[in-house]
Coordinates of C-alpha atoms in Angstrom, one line a residue:
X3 CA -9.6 -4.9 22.0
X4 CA -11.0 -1.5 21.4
X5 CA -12.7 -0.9 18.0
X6 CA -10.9 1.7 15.7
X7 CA -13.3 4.5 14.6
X8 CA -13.0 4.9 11.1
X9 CA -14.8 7.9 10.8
X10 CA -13.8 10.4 13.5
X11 CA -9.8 9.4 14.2
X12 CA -7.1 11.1 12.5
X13 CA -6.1 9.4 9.3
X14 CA -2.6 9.2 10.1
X15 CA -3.5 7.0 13.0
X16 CA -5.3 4.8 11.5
X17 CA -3.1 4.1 8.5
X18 CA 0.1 3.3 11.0
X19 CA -2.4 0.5 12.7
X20 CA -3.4 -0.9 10.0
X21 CA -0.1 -0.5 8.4
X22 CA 2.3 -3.1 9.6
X23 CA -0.7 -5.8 10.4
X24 CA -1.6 -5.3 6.9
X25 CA 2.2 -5.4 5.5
X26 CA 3.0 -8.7 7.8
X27 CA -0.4 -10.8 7.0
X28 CA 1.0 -10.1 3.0
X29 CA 4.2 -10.9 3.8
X30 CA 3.5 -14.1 5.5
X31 CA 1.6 -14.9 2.8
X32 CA 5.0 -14.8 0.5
X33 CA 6.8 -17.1 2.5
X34 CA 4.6 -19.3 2.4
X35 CA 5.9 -19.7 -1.1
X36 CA 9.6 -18.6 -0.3
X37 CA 10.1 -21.3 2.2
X38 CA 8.5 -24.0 0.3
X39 CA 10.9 -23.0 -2.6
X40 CA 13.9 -23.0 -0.4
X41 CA 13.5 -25.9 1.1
X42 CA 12.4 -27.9 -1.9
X43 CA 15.9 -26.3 -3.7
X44 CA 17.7 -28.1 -0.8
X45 CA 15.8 -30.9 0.1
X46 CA 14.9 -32.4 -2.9
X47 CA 16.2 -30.6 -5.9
X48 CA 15.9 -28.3 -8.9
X49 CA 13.3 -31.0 -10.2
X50 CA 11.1 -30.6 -7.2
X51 CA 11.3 -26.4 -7.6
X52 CA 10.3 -27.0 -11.5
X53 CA 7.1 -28.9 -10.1
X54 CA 6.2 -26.5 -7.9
X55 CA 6.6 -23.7 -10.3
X56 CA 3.9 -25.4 -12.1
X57 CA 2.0 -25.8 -9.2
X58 CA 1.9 -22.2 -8.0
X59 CA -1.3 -21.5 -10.8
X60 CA -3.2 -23.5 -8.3
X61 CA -2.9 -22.0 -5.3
X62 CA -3.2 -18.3 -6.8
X63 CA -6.5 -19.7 -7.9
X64 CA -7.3 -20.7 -4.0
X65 CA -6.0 -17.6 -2.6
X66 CA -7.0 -15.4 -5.7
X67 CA -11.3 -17.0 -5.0
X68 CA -10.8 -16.3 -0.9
X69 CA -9.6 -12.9 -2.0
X70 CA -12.5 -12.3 -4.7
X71 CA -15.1 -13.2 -2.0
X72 CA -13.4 -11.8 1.0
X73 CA -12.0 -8.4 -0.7
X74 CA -15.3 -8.0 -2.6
X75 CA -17.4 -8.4 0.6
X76 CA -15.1 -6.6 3.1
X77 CA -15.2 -3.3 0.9
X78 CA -19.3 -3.5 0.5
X79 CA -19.3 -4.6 4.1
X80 CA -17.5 -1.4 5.1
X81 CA -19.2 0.9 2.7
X82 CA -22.5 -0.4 4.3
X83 CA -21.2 0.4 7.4
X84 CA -20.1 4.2 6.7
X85 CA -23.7 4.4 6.1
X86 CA -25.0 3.0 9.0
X87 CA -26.6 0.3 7.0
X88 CA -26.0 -2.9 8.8
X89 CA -28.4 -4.8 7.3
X90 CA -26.8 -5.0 4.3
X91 CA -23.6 -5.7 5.4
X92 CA -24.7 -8.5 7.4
X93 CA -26.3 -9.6 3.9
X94 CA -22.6 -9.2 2.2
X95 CA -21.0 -10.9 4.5
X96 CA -23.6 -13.8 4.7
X97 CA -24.1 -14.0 0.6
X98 CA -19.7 -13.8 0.6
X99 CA -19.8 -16.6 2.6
X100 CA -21.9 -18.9 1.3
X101 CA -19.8 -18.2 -2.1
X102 CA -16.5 -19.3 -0.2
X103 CA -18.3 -22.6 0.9
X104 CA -19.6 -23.3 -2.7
X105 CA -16.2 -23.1 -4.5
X106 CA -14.0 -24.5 -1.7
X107 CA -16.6 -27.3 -2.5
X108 CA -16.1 -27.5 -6.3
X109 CA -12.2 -26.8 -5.5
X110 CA -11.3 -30.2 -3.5
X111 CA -14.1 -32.4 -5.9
X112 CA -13.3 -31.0 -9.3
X113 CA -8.8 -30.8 -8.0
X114 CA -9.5 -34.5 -7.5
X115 CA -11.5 -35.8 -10.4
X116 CA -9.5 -33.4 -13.0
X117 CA -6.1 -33.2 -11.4
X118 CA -4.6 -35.0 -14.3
X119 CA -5.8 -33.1 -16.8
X120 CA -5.0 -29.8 -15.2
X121 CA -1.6 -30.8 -14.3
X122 CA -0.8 -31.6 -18.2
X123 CA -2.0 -28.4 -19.4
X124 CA 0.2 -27.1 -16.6
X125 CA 3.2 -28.4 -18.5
X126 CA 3.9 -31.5 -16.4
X127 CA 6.1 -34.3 -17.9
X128 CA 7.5 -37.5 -17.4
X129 CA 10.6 -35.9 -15.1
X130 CA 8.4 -34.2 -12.8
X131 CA 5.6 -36.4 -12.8
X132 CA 6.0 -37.9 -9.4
X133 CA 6.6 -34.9 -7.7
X134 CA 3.5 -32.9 -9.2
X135 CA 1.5 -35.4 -7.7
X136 CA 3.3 -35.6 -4.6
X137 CA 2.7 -32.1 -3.7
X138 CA -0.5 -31.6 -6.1
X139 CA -2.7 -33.8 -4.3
X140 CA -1.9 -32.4 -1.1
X141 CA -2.2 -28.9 -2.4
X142 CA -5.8 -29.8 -3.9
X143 CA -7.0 -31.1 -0.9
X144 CA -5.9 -28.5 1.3
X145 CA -8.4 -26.0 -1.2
X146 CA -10.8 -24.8 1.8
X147 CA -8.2 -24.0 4.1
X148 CA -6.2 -21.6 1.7
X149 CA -9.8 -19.9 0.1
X150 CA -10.8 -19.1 3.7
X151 CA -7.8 -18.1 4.9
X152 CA -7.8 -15.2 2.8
X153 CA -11.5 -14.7 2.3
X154 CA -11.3 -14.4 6.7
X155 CA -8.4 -12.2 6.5
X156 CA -10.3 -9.6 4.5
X157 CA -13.2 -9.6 6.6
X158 CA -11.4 -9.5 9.6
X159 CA -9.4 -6.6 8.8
X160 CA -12.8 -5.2 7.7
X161 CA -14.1 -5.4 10.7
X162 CA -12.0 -3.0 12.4
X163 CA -9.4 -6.0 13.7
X164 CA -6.3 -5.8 11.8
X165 CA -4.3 -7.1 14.7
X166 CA -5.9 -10.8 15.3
X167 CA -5.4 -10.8 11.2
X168 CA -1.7 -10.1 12.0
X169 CA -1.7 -12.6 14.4
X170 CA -3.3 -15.4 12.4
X171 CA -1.2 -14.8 9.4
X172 CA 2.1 -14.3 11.4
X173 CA 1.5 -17.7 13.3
X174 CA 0.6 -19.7 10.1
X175 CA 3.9 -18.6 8.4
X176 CA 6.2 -19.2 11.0
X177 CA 4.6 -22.8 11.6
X178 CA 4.9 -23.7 8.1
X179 CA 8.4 -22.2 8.1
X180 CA 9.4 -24.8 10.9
X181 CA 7.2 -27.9 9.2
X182 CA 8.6 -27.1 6.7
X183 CA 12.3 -28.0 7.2
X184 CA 10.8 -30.7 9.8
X185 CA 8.8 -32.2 6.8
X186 CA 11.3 -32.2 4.6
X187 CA 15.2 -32.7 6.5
X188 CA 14.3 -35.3 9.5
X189 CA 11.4 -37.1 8.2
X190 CA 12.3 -37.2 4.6
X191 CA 8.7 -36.3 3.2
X192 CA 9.8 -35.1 0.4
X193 CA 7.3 -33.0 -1.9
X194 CA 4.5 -34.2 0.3
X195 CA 6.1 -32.6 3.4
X196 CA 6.1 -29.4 2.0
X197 CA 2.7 -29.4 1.0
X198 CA 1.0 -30.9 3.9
X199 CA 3.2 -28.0 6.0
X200 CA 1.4 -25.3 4.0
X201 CA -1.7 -26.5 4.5
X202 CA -1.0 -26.9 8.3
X203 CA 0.3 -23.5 8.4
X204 CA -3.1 -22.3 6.6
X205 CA -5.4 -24.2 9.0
X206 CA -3.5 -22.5 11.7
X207 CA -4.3 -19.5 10.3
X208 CA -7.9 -19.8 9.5
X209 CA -8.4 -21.3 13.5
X210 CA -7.0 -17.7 14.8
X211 CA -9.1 -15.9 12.6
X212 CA -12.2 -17.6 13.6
X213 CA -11.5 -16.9 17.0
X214 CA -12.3 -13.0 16.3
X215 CA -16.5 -14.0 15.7
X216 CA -16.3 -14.9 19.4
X217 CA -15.3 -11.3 19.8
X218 CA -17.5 -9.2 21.5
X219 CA -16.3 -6.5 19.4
X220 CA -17.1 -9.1 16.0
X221 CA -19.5 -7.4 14.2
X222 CA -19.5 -10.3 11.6
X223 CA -23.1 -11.5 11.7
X224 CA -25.1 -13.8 9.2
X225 CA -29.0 -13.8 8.4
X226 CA -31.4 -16.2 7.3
X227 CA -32.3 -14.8 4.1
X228 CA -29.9 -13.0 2.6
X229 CA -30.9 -11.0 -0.9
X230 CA -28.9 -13.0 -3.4
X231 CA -28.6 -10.4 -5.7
X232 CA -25.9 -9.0 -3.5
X233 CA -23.9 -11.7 -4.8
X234 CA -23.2 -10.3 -8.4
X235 CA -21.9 -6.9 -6.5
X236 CA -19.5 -9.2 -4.2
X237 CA -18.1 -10.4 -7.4
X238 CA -18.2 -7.3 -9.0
X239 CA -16.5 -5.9 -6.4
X240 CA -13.6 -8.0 -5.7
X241 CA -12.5 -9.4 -9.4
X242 CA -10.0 -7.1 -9.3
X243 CA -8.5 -8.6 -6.7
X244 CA -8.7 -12.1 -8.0
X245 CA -7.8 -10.9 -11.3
X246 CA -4.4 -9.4 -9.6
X247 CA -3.6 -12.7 -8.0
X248 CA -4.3 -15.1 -10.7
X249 CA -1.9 -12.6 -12.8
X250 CA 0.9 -14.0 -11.0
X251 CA 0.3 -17.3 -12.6
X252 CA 0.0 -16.0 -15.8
X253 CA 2.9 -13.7 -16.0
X254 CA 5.3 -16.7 -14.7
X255 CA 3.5 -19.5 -17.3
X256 CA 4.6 -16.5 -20.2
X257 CA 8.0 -15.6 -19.3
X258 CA 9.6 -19.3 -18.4
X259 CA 7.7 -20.2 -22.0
X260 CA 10.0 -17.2 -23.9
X261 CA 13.2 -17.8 -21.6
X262 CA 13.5 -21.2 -22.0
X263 CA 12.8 -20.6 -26.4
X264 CA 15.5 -17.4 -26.0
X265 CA 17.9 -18.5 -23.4
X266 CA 17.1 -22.4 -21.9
X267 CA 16.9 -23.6 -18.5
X268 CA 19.5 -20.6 -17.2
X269 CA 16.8 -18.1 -17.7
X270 CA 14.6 -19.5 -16.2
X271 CA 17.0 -19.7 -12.8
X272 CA 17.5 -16.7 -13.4
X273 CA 13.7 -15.5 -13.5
X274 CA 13.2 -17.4 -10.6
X275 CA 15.5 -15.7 -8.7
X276 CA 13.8 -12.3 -9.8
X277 CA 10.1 -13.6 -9.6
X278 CA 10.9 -14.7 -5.9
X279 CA 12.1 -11.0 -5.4
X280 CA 9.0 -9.4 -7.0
X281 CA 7.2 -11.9 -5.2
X282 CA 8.3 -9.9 -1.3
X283 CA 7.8 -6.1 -3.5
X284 CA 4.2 -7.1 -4.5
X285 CA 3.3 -8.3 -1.0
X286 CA 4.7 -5.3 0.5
X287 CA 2.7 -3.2 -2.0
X288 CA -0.2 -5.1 -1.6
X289 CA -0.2 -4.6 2.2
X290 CA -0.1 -0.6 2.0
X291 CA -3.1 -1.1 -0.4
X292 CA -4.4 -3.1 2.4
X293 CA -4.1 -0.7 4.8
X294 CA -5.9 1.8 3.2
X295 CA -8.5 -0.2 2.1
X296 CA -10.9 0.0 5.2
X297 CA -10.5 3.5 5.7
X298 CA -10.9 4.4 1.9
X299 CA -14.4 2.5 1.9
X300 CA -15.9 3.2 5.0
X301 CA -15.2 6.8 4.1
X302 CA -16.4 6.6 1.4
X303 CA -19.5 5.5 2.4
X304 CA -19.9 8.0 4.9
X305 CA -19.0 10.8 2.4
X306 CA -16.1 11.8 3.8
X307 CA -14.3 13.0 0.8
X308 CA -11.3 14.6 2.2
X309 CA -10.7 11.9 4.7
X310 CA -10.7 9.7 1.3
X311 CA -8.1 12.1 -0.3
X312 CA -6.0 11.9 2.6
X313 CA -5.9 8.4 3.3
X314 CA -4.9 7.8 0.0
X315 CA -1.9 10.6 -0.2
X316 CA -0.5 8.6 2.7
X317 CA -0.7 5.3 0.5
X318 CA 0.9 7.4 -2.3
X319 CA 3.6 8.1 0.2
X320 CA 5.0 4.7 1.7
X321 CA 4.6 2.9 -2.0
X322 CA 7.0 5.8 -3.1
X323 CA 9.4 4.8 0.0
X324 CA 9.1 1.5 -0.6
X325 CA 9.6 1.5 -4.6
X326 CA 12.5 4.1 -3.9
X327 CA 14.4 1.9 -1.9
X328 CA 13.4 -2.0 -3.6
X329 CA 14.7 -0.1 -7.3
X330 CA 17.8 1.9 -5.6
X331 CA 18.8 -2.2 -4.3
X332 CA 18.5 -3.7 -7.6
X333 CA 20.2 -0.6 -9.5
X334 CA 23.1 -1.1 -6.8
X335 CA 23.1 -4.3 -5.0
X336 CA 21.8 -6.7 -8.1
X337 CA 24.8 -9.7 -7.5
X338 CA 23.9 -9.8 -4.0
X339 CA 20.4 -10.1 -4.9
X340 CA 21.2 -13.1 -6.6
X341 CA 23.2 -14.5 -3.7
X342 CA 20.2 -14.4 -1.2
X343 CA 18.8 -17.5 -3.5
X344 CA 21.3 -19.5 -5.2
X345 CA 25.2 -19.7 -4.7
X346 CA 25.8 -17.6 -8.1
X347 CA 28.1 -19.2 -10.9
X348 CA 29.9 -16.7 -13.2
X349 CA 27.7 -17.8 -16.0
X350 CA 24.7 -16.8 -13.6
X351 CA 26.0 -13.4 -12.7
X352 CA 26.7 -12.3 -16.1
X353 CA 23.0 -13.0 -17.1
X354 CA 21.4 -12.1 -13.9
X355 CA 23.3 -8.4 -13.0
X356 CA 22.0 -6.8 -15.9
X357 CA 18.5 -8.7 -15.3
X358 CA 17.8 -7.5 -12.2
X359 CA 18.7 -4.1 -12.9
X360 CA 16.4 -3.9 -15.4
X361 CA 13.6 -5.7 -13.9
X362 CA 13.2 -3.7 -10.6
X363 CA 12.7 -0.7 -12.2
X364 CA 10.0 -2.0 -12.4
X365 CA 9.2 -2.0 -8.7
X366 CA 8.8 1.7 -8.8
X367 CA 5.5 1.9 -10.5
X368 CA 4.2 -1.4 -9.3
X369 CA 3.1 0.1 -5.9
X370 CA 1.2 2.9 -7.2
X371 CA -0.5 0.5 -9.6
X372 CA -1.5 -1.9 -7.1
X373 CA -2.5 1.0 -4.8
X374 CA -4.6 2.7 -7.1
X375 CA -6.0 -0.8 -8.0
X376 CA -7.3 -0.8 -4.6
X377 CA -8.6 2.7 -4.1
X378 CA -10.3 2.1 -7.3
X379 CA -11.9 -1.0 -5.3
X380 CA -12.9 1.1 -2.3
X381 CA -14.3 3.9 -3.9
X382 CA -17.1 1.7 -6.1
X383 CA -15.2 1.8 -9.6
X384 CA -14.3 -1.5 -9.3
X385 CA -14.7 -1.2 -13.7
X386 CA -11.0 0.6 -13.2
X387 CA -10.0 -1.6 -11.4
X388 CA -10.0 -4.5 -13.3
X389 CA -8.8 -2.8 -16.1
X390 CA -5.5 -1.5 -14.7
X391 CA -5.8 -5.4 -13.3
X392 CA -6.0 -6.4 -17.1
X393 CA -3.7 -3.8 -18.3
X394 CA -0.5 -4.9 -16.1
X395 CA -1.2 -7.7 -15.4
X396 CA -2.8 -9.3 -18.5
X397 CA -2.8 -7.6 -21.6
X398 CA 0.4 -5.8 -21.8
X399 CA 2.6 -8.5 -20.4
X400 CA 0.9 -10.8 -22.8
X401 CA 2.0 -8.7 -25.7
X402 CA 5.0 -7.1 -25.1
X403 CA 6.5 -10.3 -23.6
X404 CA 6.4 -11.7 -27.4
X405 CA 7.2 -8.2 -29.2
X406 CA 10.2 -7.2 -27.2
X407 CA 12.5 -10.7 -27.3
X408 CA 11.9 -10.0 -30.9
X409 CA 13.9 -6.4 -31.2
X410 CA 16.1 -6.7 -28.0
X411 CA 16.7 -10.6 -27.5
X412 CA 16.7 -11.3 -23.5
X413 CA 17.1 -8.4 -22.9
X414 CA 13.8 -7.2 -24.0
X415 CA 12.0 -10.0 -22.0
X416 CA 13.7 -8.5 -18.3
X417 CA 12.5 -5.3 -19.9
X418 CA 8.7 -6.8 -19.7
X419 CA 7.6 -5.6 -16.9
X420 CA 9.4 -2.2 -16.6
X421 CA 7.6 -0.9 -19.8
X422 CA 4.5 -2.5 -18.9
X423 CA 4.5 -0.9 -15.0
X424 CA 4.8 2.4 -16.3
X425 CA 2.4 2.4 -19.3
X426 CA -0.5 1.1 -16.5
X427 CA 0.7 3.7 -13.8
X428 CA 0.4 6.7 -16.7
X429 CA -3.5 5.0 -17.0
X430 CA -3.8 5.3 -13.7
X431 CA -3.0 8.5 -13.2
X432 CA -5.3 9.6 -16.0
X433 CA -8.5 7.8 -14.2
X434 CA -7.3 9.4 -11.3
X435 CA -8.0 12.9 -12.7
X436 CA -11.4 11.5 -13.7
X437 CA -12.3 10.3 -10.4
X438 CA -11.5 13.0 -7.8
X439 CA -14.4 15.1 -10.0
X440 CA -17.0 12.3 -9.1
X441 CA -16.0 11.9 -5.6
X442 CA -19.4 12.8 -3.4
X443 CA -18.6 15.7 -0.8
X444 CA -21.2 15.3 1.8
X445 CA -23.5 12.7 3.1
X446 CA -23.3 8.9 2.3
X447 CA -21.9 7.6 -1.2
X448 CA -24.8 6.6 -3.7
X449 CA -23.3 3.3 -5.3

């Protein structure tokens, strides 16, 4: 496969290929949770989607560390590259994976020995007991094989080969998809079946991606002695991206907490049915930012500040398409929103209409935030980053989620994450300003 230059093709061209491989390896990641939910609903029951609600923490955290080494690395690795320096990116990548190793390591050993424990805190109880630890235990085990499949995915993509990542992730999903409903319908697995399906479809995925260092195009080297200093930038560089992940987790523990004090255990459908919506918006989002990422940070390194500028207008551009036409189907559409998931009750469409109305507003400012998350990545201010990571996904959903219910009832907890989308995006656009002054306009990028 020929290598894309990132420094001498037109930016439009680069941003449609990476585009949809970028937008389908997020996707796929979704549905990874999507089918598992769906199937579970059918298969074994509202008890079995309760346990893996609480389960979902976990495997943010996998994903969320792959991402945090593989995110953190690729953008250094690519940076390195703008400047010719290949050296050091061989050291990134080398210090990035040895990182993986050590906490897929501690992941399966400390799951194991403190899975209990961790479960508890989770909000496990007697009712769900058996099926935490049906799917838990599976889900711990399979650790390695979710933190690599997205620490692989981001250096893949990195290096110039967004296609076998499409691939990869596109085969992984589809397999779980169908073990899925094998697992669970003919052989009656149960829980289990779900879980040991995901981790298939992961190890799937990580075999296809390892197929790219036999490349002759793979750039992806290691060396002997890599300077483990680098490892504190790697970490530096791609919290923001674990932050945003583990977020997820947070966000859901908070809101079924107030829903089920305000409303009971209909709220919570209800915020299923909405979180499992968000859940396709973010990954869609998340895959523009991906797109962009590459070209942003080898640019970057290279100096190329107008080729930075224009990559990330065409970012601005499909987030504003996509959060145009996700808001415009929950303004008009919301009752058949709630059909995709559940067959709705009266009592479910007279809390969930005016819900999801009011939620994916919301959906309009998430893409620019998550976007400018990741420009803020490429362009080595990965300080603003994680803040606009702490701001939206943290701090003000943690605070208004408790100050809201308290003026508007239920109403003001769908009204979470509206307010709190547009607060971040109005930060954003104020580091923006700050930024494009500082942006180097010739010769490589001093970090």
């Amino acid at each position: 496969m020929q290598k894309l230059n990132l420094l001498e093709e037109p930016v439009p061209k680069l941003f449609i290929k990476y585009l949809m491989p970028s937008i389908s390896a997020t996707l796929v990641t979704s549905i990874y949770i999507l089918a598992d939910t769906l199937m579970i609903g059918r298969g074994v029951g509202a008890v079995g989607i309760a346990a893996l609600n609480l389960l979902l923490p976990l495997f943010s955290l996998f994903f969320g560390t792959g991402m945090l080494f593989g995110v953190g690395g690729g953008v250094l690795l690519s940076i390195s590259k703008g400047r010719r320096d290949e050296r050091a990116a061989r050291e990134y990548f080398t210090v990035a994976l040895w990182l993986a190793v050590a906490f897929a390591v501690f992941y399966i050993a400390g799951g194991h020995l403190l899975f209990r424990p961790v479960t508890e805190f989770l909000g496990r109880n007697d009712t769900m007991g058996n099926y935490v630890d049906e799917y838990g235990r599976v889900l711990v085990t399979g650790a390695p094989v979710f933190l690599f499949s997205a620490f692989l995915q981001a250096f893949v993509r990195n290096d110039r080969a967004p296609k076998v990542s499409m691939a990869a992730v596109v085969a992984g999903g589809v397999t779980n998809v169908i073990l899925d409903y094998i697992f669970i319908f003919p052989m009656k697995m149960g829980m289990a079946g779900a879980a040991v399906a995901s981790v298939i479809g992961s190890l799937l995925t990580v075999g296809i991606l390892l197929t790219h260092f036999f490349s002759p195009e793979s750039t992806l080297k290691t060396v002997a002695r890599p300077n483990w200093r680098k490892a504190w930038e790697v970490v530096t560089a791609g919290f923001a991206s674990f932050l945003l992940e583990m977020c997820n987790g947070v966000v859901t523990f908070l809101f079924n907490r107030q829903l089920l004090v305000y409303v009971g255990d209909l709220g919570v459908v209800v915020y299923g049915i909405i979180s499992n919506s968000a859940l396709i918006v973010a990954s869609i989002s998340n895959g523009i930012s991906q797109a962009v990422q590459p070209i942003l940070a080898t640019n970057y390194g290279a100096g190329r500040k107008e080729r930075v500028k224009e990559t990330r207008h065409l970012g601005e551009m499909a987030v504003t398409v996509s959060g145009v036409l996700f808001t415009g189907i929950g303004l008009l559409l919301p009752a058949l929103v709630t059909a995709a998931f559940v067959k709705p009750t009266a009592e479910i469409l007279a809390m969930s209409v005016p819900a999801v109305r009011i939620y994916f507003l919301s959906f309009f400012a998430m893409g620019f935030n998550i976007l400018y998350s990741t420009y803020f990545q490429s362009v080595m201010k990965p300080g603003y980053s994680l803040f606009i990571c702490m701001m939206r996904g943290m701090v003000l959903n943690a605070v208004l989620v408790f100050l809201l219910p308290i003026a508007f009832g239920v109403t003001g907890i769908w009204s979470v994450m509206p307010v709190t989308e547009f607060l971040t995006l109005f930060v954003c656009r104020f580091l923006l300003t700050a930024q494009n002054k500082k942006l180097p306009s010739n010769g490589p990028a001093a970090v």
